[in-house]
XYZ file of C-alpha atoms in Angstrom:
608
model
C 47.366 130.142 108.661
C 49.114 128.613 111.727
C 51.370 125.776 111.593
C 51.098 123.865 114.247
C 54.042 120.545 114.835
C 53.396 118.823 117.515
C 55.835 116.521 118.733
C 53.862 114.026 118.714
C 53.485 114.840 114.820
C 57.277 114.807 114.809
C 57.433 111.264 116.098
C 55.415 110.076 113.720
C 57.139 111.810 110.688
C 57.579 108.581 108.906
C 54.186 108.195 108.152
C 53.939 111.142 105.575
C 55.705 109.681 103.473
C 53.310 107.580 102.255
C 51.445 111.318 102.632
C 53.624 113.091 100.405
C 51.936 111.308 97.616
C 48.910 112.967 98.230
C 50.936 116.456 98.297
C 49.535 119.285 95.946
C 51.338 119.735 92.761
C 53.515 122.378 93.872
C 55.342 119.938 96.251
C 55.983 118.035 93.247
C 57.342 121.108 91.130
C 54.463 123.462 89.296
C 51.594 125.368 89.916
C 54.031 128.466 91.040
C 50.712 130.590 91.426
C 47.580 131.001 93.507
C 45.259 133.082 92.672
C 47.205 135.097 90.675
C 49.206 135.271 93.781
C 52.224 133.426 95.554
C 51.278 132.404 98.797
C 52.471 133.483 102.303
C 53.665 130.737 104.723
C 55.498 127.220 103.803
C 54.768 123.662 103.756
C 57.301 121.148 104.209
C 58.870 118.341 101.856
C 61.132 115.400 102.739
C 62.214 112.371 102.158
C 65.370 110.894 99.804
C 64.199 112.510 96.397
C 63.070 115.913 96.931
C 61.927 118.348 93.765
C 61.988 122.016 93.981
C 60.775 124.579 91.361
C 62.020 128.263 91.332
C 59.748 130.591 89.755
C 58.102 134.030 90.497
C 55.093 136.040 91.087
C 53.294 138.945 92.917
C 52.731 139.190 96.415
C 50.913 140.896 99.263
C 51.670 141.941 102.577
C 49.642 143.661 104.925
C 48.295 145.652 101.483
C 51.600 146.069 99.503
C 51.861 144.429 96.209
C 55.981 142.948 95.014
C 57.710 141.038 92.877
C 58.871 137.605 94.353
C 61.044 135.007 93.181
C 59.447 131.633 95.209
C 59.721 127.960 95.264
C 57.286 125.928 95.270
C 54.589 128.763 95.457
C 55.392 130.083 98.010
C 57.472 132.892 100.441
C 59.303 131.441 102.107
C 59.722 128.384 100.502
C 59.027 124.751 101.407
C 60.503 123.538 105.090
C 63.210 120.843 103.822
C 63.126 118.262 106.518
C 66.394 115.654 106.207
C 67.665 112.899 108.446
C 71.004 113.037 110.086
C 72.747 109.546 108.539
C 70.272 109.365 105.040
C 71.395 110.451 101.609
C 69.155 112.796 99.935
C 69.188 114.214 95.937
C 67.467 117.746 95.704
C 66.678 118.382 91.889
C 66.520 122.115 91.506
C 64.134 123.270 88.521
C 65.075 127.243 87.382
C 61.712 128.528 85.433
C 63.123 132.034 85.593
C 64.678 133.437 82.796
C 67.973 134.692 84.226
C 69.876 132.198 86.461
C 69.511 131.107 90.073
C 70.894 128.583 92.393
C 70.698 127.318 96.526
C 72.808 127.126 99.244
C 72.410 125.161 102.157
C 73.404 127.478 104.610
C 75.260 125.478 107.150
C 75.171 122.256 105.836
C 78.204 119.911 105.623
C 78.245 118.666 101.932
C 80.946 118.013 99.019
C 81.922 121.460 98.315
C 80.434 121.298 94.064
C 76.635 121.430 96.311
C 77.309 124.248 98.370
C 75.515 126.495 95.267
C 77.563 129.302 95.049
C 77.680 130.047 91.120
C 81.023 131.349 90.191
C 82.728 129.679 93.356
C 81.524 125.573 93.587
C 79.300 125.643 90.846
C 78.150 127.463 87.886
C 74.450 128.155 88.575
C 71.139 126.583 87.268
C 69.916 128.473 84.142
C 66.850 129.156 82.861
C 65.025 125.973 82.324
C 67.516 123.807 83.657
C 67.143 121.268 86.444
C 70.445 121.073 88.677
C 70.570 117.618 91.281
C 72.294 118.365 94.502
C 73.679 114.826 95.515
C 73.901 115.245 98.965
C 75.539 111.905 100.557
C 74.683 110.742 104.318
C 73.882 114.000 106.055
C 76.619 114.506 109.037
C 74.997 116.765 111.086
C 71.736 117.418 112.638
C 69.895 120.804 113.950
C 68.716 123.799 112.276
C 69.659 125.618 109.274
C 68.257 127.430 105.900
C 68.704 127.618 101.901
C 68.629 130.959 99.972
C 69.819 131.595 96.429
C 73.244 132.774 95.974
C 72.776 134.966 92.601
C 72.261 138.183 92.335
C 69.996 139.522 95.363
C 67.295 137.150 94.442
C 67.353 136.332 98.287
C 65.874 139.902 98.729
C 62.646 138.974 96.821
C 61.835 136.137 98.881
C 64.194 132.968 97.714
C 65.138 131.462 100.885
C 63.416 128.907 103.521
C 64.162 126.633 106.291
C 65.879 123.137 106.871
C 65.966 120.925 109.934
C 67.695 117.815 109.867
C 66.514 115.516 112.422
C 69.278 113.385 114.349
C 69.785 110.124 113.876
C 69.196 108.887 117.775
C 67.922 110.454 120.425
C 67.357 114.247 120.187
C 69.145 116.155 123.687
C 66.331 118.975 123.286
C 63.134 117.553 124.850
C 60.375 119.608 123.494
C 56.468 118.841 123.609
C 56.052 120.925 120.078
C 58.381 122.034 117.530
C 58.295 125.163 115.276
C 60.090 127.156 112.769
C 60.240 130.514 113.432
C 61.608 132.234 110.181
C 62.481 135.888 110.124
C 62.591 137.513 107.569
C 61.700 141.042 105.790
C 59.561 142.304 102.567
C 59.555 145.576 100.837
C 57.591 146.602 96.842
C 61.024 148.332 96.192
C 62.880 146.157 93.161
C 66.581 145.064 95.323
C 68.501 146.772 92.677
C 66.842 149.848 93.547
C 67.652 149.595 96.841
C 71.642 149.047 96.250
C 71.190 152.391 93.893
C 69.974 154.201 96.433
C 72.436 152.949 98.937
C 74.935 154.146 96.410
C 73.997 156.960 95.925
C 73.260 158.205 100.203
C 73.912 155.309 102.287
C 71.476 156.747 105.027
C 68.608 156.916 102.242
C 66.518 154.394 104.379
C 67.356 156.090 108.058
C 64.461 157.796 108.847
C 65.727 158.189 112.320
C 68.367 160.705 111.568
C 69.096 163.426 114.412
C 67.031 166.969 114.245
C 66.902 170.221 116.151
C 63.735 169.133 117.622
C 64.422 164.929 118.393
C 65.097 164.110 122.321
C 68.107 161.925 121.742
C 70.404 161.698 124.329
C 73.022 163.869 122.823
C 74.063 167.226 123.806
C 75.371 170.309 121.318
C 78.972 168.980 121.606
C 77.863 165.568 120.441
C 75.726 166.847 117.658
C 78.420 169.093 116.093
C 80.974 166.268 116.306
C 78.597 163.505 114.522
C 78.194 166.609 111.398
C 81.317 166.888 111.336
C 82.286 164.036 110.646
C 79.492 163.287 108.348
C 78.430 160.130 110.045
C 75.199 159.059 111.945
C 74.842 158.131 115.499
C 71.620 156.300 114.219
C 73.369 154.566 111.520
C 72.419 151.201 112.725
C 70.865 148.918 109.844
C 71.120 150.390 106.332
C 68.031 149.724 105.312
C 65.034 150.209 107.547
C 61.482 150.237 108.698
C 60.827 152.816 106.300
C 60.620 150.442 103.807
C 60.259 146.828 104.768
C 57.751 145.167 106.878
C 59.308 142.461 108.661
C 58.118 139.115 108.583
C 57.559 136.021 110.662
C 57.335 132.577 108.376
C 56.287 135.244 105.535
C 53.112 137.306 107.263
C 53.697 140.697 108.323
C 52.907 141.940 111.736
C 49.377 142.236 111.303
C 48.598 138.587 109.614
C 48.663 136.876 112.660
C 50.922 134.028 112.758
C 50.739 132.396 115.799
C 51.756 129.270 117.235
C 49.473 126.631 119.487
C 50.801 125.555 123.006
C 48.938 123.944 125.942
C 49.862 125.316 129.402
C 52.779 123.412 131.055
C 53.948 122.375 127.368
C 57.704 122.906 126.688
C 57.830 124.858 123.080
C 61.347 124.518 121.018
C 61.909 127.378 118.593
C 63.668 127.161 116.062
C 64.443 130.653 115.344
C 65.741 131.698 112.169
C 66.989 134.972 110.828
C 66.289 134.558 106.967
C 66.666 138.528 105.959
C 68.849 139.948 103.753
C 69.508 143.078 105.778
C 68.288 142.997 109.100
C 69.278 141.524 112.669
C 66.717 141.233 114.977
C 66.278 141.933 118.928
C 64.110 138.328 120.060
C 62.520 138.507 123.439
C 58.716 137.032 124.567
C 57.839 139.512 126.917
C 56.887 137.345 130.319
C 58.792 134.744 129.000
C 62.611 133.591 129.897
C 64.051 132.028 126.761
C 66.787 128.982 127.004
C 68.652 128.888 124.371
C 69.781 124.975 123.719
C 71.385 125.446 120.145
C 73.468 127.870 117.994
C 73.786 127.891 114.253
C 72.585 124.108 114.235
C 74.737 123.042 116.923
C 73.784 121.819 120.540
C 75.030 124.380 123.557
C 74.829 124.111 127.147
C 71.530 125.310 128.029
C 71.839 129.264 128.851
C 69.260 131.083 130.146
C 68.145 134.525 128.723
C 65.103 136.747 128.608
C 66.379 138.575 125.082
C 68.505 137.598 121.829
C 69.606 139.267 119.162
C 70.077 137.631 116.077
C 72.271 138.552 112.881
C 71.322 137.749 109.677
C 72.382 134.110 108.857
C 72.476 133.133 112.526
C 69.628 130.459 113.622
C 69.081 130.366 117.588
C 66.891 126.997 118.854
C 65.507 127.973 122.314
C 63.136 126.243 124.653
C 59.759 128.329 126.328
C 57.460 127.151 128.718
C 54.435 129.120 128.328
C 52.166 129.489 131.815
C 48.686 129.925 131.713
C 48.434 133.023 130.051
C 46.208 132.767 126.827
C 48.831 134.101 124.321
C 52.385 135.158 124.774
C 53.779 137.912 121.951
C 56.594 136.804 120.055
C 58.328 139.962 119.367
C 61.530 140.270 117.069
C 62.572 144.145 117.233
C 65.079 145.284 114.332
C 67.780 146.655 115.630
C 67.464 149.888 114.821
C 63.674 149.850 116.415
C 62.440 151.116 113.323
C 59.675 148.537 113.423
C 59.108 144.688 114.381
C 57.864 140.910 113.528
C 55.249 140.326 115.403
C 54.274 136.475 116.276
C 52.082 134.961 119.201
C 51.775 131.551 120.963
C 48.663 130.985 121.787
C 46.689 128.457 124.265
C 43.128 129.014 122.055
C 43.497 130.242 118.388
C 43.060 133.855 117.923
C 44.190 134.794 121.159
C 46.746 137.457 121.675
C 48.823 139.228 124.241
C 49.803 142.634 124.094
C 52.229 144.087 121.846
C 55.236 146.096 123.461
C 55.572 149.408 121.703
C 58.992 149.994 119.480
C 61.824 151.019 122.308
C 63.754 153.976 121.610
C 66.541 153.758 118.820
C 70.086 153.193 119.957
C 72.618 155.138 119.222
C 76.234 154.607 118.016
C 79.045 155.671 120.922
C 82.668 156.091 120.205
C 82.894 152.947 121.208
C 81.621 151.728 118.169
C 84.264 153.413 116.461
C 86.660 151.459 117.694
C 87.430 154.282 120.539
C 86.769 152.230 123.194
C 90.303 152.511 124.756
C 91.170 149.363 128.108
C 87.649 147.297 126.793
C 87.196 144.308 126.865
C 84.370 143.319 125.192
C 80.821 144.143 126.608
C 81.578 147.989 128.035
C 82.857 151.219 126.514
C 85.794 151.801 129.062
C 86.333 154.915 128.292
C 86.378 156.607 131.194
C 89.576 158.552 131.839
C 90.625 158.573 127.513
C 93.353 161.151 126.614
C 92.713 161.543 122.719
C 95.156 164.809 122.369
C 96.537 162.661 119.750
C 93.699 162.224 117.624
C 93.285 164.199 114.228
C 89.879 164.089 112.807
C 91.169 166.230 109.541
C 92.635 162.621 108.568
C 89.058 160.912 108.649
C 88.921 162.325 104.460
C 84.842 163.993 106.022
C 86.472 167.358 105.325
C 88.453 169.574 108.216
C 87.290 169.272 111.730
C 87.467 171.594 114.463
C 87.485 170.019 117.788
C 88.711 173.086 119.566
C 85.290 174.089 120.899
C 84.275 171.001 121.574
C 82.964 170.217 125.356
C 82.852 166.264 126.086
C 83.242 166.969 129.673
C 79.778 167.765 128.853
C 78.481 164.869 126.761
C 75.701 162.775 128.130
C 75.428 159.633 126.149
C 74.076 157.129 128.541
C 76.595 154.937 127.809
C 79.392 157.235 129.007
C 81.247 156.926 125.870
C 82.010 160.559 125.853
C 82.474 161.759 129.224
C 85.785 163.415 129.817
C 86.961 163.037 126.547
C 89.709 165.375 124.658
C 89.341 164.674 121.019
C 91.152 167.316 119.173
C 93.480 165.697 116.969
C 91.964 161.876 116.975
C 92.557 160.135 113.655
C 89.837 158.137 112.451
C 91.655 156.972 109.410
C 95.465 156.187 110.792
C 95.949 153.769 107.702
C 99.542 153.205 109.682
C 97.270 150.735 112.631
C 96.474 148.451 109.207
C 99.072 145.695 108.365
C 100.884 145.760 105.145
C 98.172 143.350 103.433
C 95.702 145.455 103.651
C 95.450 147.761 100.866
C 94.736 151.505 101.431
C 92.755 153.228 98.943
C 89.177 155.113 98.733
C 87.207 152.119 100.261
C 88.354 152.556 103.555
C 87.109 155.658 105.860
C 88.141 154.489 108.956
C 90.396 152.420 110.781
C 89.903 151.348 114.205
C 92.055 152.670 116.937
C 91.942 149.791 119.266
C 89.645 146.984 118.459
C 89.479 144.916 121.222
C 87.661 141.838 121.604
C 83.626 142.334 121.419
C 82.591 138.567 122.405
C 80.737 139.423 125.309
C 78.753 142.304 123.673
C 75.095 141.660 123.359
C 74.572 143.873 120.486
C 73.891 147.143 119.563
C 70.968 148.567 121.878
C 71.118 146.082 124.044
C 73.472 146.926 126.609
C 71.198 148.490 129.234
C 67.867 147.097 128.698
C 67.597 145.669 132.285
C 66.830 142.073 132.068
C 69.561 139.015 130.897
C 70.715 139.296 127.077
C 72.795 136.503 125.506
C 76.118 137.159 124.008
C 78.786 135.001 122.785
C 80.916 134.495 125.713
C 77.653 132.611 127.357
C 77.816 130.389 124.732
C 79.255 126.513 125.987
C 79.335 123.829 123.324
C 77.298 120.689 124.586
C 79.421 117.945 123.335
C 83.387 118.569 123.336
C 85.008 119.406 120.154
C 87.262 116.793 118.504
C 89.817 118.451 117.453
C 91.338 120.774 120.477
C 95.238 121.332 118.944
C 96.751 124.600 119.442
C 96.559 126.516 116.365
C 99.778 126.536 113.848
C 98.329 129.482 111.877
C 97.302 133.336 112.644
C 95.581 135.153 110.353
C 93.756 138.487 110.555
C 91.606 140.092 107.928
C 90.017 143.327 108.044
C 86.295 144.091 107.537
C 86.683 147.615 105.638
C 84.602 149.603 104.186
C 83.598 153.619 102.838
C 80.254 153.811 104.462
C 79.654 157.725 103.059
C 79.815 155.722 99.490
C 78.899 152.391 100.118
C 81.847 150.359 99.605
C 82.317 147.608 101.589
C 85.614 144.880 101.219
C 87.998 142.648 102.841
C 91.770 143.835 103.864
C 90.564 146.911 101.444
C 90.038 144.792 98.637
C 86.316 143.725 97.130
C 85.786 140.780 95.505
C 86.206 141.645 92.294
C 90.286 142.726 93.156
C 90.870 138.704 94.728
C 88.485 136.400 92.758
C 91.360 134.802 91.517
C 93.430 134.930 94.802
C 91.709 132.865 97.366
C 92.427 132.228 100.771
C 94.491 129.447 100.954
C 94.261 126.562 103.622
C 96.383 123.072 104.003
C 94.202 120.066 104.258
C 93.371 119.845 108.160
C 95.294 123.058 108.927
C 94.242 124.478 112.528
C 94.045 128.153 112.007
C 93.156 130.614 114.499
C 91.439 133.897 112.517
C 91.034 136.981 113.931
C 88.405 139.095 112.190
C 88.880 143.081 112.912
C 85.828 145.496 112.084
C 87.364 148.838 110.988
C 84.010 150.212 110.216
C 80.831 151.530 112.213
C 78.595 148.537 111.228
C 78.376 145.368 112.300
C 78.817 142.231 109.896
C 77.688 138.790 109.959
C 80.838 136.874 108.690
C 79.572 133.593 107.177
C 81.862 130.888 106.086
C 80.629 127.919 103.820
C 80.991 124.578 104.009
C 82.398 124.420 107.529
C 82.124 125.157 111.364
C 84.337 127.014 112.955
C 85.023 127.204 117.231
C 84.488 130.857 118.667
C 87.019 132.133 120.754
C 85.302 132.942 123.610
C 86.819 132.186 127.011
C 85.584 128.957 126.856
C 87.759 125.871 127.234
C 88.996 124.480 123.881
C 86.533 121.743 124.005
C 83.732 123.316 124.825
C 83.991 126.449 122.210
C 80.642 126.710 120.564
C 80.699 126.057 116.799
C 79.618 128.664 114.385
C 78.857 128.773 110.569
C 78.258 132.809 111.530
C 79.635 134.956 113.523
C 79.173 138.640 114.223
C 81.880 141.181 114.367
C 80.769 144.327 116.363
C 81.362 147.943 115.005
C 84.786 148.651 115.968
C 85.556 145.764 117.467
C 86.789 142.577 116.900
C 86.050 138.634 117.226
C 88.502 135.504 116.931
C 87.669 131.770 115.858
C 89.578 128.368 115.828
C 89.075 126.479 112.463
C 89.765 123.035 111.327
C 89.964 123.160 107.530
C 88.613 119.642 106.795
C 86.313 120.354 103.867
C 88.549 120.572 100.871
C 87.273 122.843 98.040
C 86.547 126.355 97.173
C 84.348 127.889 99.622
C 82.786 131.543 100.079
C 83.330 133.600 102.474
C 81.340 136.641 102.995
C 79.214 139.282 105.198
C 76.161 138.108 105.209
C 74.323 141.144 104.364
C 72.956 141.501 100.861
C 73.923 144.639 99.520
C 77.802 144.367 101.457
C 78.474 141.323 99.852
C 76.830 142.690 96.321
C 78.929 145.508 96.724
C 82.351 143.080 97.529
C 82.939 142.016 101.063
C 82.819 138.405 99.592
C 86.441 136.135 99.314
C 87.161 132.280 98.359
C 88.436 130.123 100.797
C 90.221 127.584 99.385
C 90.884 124.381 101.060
C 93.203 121.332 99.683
C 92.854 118.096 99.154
C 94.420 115.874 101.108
C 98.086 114.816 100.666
C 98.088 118.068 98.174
C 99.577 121.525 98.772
C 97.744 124.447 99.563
């Protein structure tokens, strides 16, 4: 079923109020199942007193039969539409029977209704009813909820929120739509993490073979097995076992969205999964993206996005006369896609790209990528006779007969490189604070500064891609004081058996040693990625600047940021919001396994 906002719809949002009364019973906490079934799709609530009931079910998609945990009825759950300026009081209802909780991802709230059991609050429990006081909303934009216990999230526990601003909106669109990725598999979550435990490349059904046509010569190959690591290790878990979603409908379950030629179309684009980013692009299409993470930018032009996990993107289209436009969202890996349309006339469609060839990992990626700067390998010219791959712990390697003059990755990575001796694991690049132990397998060499890399894949695809560097807050910052503070933590992990940790230490090590923060301490973080993957780095409760070339009052503010394989990325924050916050890579399983820490801010006139 489509769901169609029109602007004008939007304008007159104040009428269904008086509507909600007439909303079905689910809207008003209850009838969890349809049919037997949960439904696909979401309808919205609003309003100052909003009730929400978590419960669970089967569902289908596209023919496979799961578990769910839903609210209201339905995956995803209800749109909750706020006002910038109003109050509102959420009353959370838990009809499971383990616990369960929300977070309002990005929202700006008093830190005990950020719903993070353990950290701000202690969960809702089976049968309880938690109220989330929320006082006058601060902000306005787009943003989601998911639980925050256990990897409910996984099973389909999450929607989306847009708060509307209190005056005039700077985004002129003729229609207005939620676009909320998102991914479903039949496997149980905690089947997942055991297989990732037990072969982290369990889902990779890309792996190399004697017979693929990968761009990688002999040399190449022999140097990837010995080291026991993919160059197709891109997204842990795959196409090969979820079908990814658009507002809950699989690829084939047509969601579309209604336009009129000449119409401008705002997207509010939303990446809801647990584990994968996503490569955006509407083939014919140029996309302009007008907001980040909730926040307003500079308009920026772009004909492809990619989008971690946690991120939201807003970005304007003008479809021509075309009858239908695909909405594709690629996962990065390319192991399959969301498929979406706008459409002039319902039921028409456009045609669907086919999935582009997988990327591949470079050096570069292992934080190899020697005189970079962020966006290219630069490479070229590397004298490794220093490295020693016998220190990567992958067992001895022999780079003796190694020929890189020969290698033919088409990024270069390779070329002309002398790698005998390269350590991958030269614990003595970490500071002192980071502790060295089993749950690190590599340390990058020199990880420079990744803002202005559009993602894995996407270096060489031909048309404009958006990175961070292109990113220009609208509105200037208010608080533009040089930093007093430098901190860096390492993203570390042991990929081979899934451990993943900050500063080599998961959660369970610091729980009770948070990061500590003065009230309205300026900080400037520098987050390093001394592993292969990249991470979404989420921080609760706040917004942070990126550090990304732009002028201090016009850095774009972020509740998310990515940190490229190898690489790192650096952000400005004011710590205003006193409380105990988390602090965490936003995919599932890493932060399940321990890549989660407190950030603790105090009160004012107290110490930290």
């Amino acid at each position: 079923m489509p769901i169609t906002l029109s602007r004008r719809q939007l304008i007159g949002g104040t009428t269904l109020g008086a509507a909600a009364m007439a909303a079905p019973a689910w809207a008003r906490g209850g009838d969890l199942a349809h049919d037997g079934l949960l439904r696909a799709g979401f309808d919205e609530v609003h309003g100052r007193e909003i009730d929400l009931t978590i419960g669970e079910g089967h569902r289908i998609v596209q023919g496979r039969r799961g578990h769910a945990v839903a609210v209201n009825g339905s995956v995803p759950g209800p749109l909750v539409r706020l006002k910038e300026g109003e109050p509102v009081r959420i009353n959370v209802t838990n009809t499971l029977d383990t616990d369960s909780s929300i977070h309002w991802h990005g929202l700006l709230l008093p830190f005990q209704y950020d719903g993070v059991p353990g950290v701000s609050f202690p969960g809702i429990g089976p049968g309880e009813t938690f109220t989330y006081d929320i006082p006058a909303l601060r902000q306005n934009g787009t943003y989601w909820w998911h639980s925050h216990s256990g990897l409910q999230e996984q099973t389909g526990h999450y929607g989306p929120i847009v708060v509307d601003p209190k005056g005039a909106d700077p985004v002129s669109a003729d229609r207005d739509y939620v676009l909320l990725l998102s991914e479903f598999t039949p496997r149980h979550p905690h089947e997942i993490m055991a297989k990732l435990k037990k072969g982290e490349g369990y889902f990779n059904y890309q792996q190399t073979t004697a017979t693929d046509d990968y761009p990688l010569s002999g040399a190449d190959r022999r140097m990837w097995a010995r080291m026991r690591m993919m160059a197709t290790d891109i997204l842990d878990v795959t196409g090969s076992t979820y079908t990814y979603l658009t507002n809950g409908r699989g690829p084939k379950e047509g969601m579309e969205f209604a336009f009129q030629p000449g119409e401008r179309v705002r997207l509010r684009v939303i990446n809801g999964s647990a584990m994968s980013f996503f490569n955006l692009r509407i083939p014919g299409l140029p996309l302009t993206v007008v907001a980040a993470d909730g926040q307003n930018v500079q308009p920026v032009e772009v004909d492809e996005l990619q989008i971690g996990v946690a991120e939201t993107y807003d970005v304007l289209v003008e479809p021509g006369r075309l009858a239908a436009y695909t909405i594709v969202a690629e996962a990065m890996d390319r192991s399959g896609m969301a498929v979406a349309t706008l459409a002039s006339t319902p039921g028409a469609r456009a045609a669907i790209p086919p999935l582009r060839d997988p990327p591949l990992l470079t050096m570069a990626d292992m934080g190899m990528n020697h005189g970079a700067t962020g966006g290219g390998d630069g490479l070229a010219g590397m004298d490794h006779g220093a490295m020693d791959h016998g220190a990567m712990g992958h067992g001895a390697m022999n780079h003796g007969g190694m020929d890189h003059g020969a290698a033919s990755d088409k990024d270069g990575a390779m070329a002309g490189m002398d790698m005998s001796g390269m350590a991958m694991r030269d614990t003595a690049l970490l500071p002192d604070d980071v502790k060295v132990g089993p749950g690190i397998d590599m340390v990058s060499m020199n990880p420079v500064d990744k803002m202005g890399d559009p993602g894995i894949g996407l270096a060489d695809v031909g048309h404009r891609v958006l990175n961070y560097r292109k990113l220009r807050a609208l509105s200037p910052n208010p608080d533009r004081r040089t930093p007093s503070r430098f901190m860096e933590i390492h993203l570390t992990g042991n990929m081979e058996r899934y451990m993943w940790s900050f500063d080599g230490r998961k959660f369970t090590a610091v729980s009770d040693d948070p990061i500590r923060f003065a009230y309205n301490e300026r900080v400037r973080v520098k987050l390093v990625n001394d592993t292969m993957m990249a991470h979404p780095i989420h921080l609760h409760g706040h917004f942070f600047e990126l550090v990304n070339g732009a002028d201090s009052a016009h850095q774009p503010l972020k509740h998310t940021v990515i940190v490229q394989p190898g690489g790192s990325a650096q952000f400005d924050l004011t710590a205003n919001e006193p409380g105990d916050w988390a602090f965490h890579c936003h995919l599932l399983y890493h932060m399940h396994a321990g890549m989660f820490q407190i950030v603790s801010v105090a009160a004012p006139g107290t110490a930290a």
